Coordinates of C-alpha atoms in Angstrom, one line a residue:
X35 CA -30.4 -60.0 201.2
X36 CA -27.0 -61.3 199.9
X37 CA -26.3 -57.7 198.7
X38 CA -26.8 -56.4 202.4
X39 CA -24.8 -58.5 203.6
X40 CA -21.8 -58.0 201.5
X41 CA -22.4 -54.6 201.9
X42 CA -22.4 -54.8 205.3
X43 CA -19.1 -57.4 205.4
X44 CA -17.5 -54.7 203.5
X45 CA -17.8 -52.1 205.9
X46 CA -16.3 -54.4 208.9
X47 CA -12.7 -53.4 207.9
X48 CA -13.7 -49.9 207.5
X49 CA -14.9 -49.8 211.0
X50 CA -12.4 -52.1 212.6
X51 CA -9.7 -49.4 211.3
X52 CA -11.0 -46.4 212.2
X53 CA -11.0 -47.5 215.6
X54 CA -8.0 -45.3 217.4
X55 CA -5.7 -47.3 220.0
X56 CA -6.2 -46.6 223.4
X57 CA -3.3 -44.3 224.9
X58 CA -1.3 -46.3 227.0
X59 CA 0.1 -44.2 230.3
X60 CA 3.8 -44.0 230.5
X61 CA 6.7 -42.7 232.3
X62 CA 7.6 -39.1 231.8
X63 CA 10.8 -37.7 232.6
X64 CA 12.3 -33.5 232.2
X65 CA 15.9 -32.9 233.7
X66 CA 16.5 -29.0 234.0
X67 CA 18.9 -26.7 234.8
X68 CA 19.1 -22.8 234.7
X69 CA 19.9 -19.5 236.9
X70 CA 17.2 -18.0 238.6
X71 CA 16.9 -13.9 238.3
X72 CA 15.2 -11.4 241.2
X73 CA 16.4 -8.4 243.4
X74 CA 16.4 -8.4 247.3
X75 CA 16.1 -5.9 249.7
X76 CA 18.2 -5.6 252.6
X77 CA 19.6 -3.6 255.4
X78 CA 17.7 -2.1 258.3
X79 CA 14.8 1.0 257.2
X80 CA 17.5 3.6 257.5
X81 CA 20.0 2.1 255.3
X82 CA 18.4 -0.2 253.2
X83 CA 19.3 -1.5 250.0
X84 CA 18.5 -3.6 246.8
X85 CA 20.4 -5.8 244.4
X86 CA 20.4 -7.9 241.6
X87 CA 20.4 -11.6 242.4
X88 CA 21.3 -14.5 239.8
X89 CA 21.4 -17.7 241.1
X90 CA 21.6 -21.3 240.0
X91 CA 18.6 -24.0 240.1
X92 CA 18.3 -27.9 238.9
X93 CA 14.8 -29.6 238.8
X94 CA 14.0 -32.7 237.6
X95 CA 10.3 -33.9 237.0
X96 CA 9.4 -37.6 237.2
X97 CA 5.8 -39.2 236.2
X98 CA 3.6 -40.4 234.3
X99 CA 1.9 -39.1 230.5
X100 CA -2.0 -39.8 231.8
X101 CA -3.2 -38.5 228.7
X102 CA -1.4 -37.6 225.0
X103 CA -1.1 -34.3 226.3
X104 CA -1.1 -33.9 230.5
X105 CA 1.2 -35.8 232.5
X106 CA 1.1 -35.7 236.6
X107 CA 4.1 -36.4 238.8
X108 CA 6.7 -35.4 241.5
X109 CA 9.6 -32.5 240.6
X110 CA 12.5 -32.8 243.1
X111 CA 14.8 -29.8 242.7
X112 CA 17.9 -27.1 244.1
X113 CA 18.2 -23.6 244.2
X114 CA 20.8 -21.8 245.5
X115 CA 20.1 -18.7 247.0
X116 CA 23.2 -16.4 248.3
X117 CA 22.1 -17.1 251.9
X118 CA 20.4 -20.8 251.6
X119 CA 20.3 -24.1 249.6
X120 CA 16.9 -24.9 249.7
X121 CA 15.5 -28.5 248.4
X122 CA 12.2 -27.8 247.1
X123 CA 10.0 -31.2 246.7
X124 CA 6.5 -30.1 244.6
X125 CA 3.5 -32.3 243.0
X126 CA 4.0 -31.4 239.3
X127 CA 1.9 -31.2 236.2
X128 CA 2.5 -30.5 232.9
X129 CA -0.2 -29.9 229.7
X130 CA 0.6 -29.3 226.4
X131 CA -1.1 -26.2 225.0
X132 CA -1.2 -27.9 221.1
X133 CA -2.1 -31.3 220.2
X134 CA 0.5 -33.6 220.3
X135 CA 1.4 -34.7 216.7
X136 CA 4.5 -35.4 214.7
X137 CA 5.4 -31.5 214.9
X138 CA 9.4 -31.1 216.5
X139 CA 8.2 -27.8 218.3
X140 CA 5.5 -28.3 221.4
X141 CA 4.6 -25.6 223.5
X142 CA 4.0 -26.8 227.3
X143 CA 2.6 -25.3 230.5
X144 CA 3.7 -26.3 234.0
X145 CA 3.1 -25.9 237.8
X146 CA 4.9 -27.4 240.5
X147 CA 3.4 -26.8 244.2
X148 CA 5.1 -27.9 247.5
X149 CA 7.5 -27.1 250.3
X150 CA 11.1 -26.4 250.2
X151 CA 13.4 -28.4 252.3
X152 CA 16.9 -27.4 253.9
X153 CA 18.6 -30.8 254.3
X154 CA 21.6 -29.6 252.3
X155 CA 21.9 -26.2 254.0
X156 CA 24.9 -25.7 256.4
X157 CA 24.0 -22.8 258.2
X158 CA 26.8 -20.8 260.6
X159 CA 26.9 -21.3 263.7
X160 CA 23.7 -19.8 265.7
X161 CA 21.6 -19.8 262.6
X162 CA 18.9 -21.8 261.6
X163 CA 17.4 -21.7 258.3
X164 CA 14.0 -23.5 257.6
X165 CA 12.1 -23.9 254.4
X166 CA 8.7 -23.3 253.4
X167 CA 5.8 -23.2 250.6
X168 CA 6.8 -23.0 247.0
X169 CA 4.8 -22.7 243.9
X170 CA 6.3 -22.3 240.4
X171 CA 4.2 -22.1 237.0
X172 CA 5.8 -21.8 233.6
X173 CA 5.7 -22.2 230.5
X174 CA 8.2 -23.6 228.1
X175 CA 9.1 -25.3 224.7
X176 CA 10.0 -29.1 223.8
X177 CA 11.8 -29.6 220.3
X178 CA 12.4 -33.3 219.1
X179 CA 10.3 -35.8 218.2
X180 CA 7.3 -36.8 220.3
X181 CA 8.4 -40.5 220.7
X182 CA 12.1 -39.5 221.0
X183 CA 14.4 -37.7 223.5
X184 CA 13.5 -33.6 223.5
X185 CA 15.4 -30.4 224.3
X186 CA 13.7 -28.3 226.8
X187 CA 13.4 -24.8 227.1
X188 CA 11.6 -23.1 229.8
X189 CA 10.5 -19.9 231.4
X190 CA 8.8 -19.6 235.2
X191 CA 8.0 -17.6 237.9
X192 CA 9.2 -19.7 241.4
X193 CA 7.9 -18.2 244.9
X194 CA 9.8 -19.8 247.8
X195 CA 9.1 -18.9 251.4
X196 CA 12.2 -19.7 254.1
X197 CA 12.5 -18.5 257.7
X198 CA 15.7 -18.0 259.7
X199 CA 16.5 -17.4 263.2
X200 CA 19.9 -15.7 264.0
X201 CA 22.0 -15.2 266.6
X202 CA 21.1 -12.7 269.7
X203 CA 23.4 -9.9 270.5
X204 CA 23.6 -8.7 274.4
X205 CA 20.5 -6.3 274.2
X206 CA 18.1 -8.5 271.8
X207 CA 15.2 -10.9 272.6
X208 CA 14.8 -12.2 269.6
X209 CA 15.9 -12.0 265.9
X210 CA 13.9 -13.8 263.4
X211 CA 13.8 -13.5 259.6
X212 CA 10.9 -14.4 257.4
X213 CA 12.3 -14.9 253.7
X214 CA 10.7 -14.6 250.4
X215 CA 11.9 -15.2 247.3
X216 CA 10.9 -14.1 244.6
X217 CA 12.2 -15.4 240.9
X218 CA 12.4 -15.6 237.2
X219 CA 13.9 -19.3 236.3
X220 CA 15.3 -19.7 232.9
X221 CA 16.0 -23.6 232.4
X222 CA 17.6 -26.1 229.9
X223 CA 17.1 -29.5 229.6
X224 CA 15.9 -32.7 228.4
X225 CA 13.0 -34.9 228.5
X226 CA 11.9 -38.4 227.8

């Protein structure tokens, strides 16, 4: 009986040990910036044209790291289109494709879903731009340490819907403009 239990008094540390400590939740934070790459079509059906468009967008995603590897939040950003500044503000989640371990390269998916805002827009007089849906998933790469400050560097596709009303001309009713667009982001950043 003695032998049992020292046997079994021996094992306590073993067990006590291999326990693994609860993951805490805590505040998440990636700052980006980039240009944003597409082509537009414009003109009227007889003379209509397309062009290269490179823009410049910010974003920054605040929240919090539910689990080692998905973290849920808000991403608040700018883009600046040639004809619009549109504010888009999204619910964002991000999930790392690998386990997180000590490695100083992750690889990390994204999606940010929500409705772009024009509250820095100044629009000429007799226009009137409004914003719309948005939806951007991505994909990207964190280097640094996982308990330390990374570098960002990301890749995503961002769909933003606008509208516009213009100004009428002496034979017109009315002259509205529904706006898509559509965009390659390439972002660099940081996160914490």
């Amino acid at each position: 009986m003695k032998k049992i239990l020292l046997m079994l008094l021996g094992l306590v540390p073993t067990l006590v040990a291999g326990q693994p400590e609860r993951f805490k939740p805590v505040f998440t934070n990636m700052t980006e910036f980039g240009a944003s790459f597409g082509q537009v079509r414009y003109g009227i059906q007889a003379a209509e044209s397309v062009a290269k468009r490179v823009n410049l967008t910010a974003q920054s995603f605040n929240g919090v790291q539910l689990r080692p590897r998905l973290a849920i939040g808000s991403t608040i950003g700018v883009d600046w289109y040639n004809s619009a500044l549109i504010m888009p503000v999204c619910a964002g989640v991000r999930y790392d494709l690998a386990r997180p371990g000590q490695k100083n390269l992750r690889v990390f998916s994204s999606l940010d879903t929500g409705w772009g805002f024009t509250w820095l827009n100044e629009d000429p007089t007799g226009y009137k731009t409004t914003g719309g849906w948005v939806i951007s998933p991505g994909i990207g790469f964190r280097v640094g340490k996982p308990t330390s400050a990374n570098f960002i560097m990301s890749l995503s596709y961002k769909r933003q819907e606008a509208e516009a009303d213009k100004p009428l001309f002496w034979n017109e009713l009315a002259k509205h403009e529904t706006r898509v667009y559509n965009r390659m982001t390439v972002r660099l950043g940081i996160s914490f």
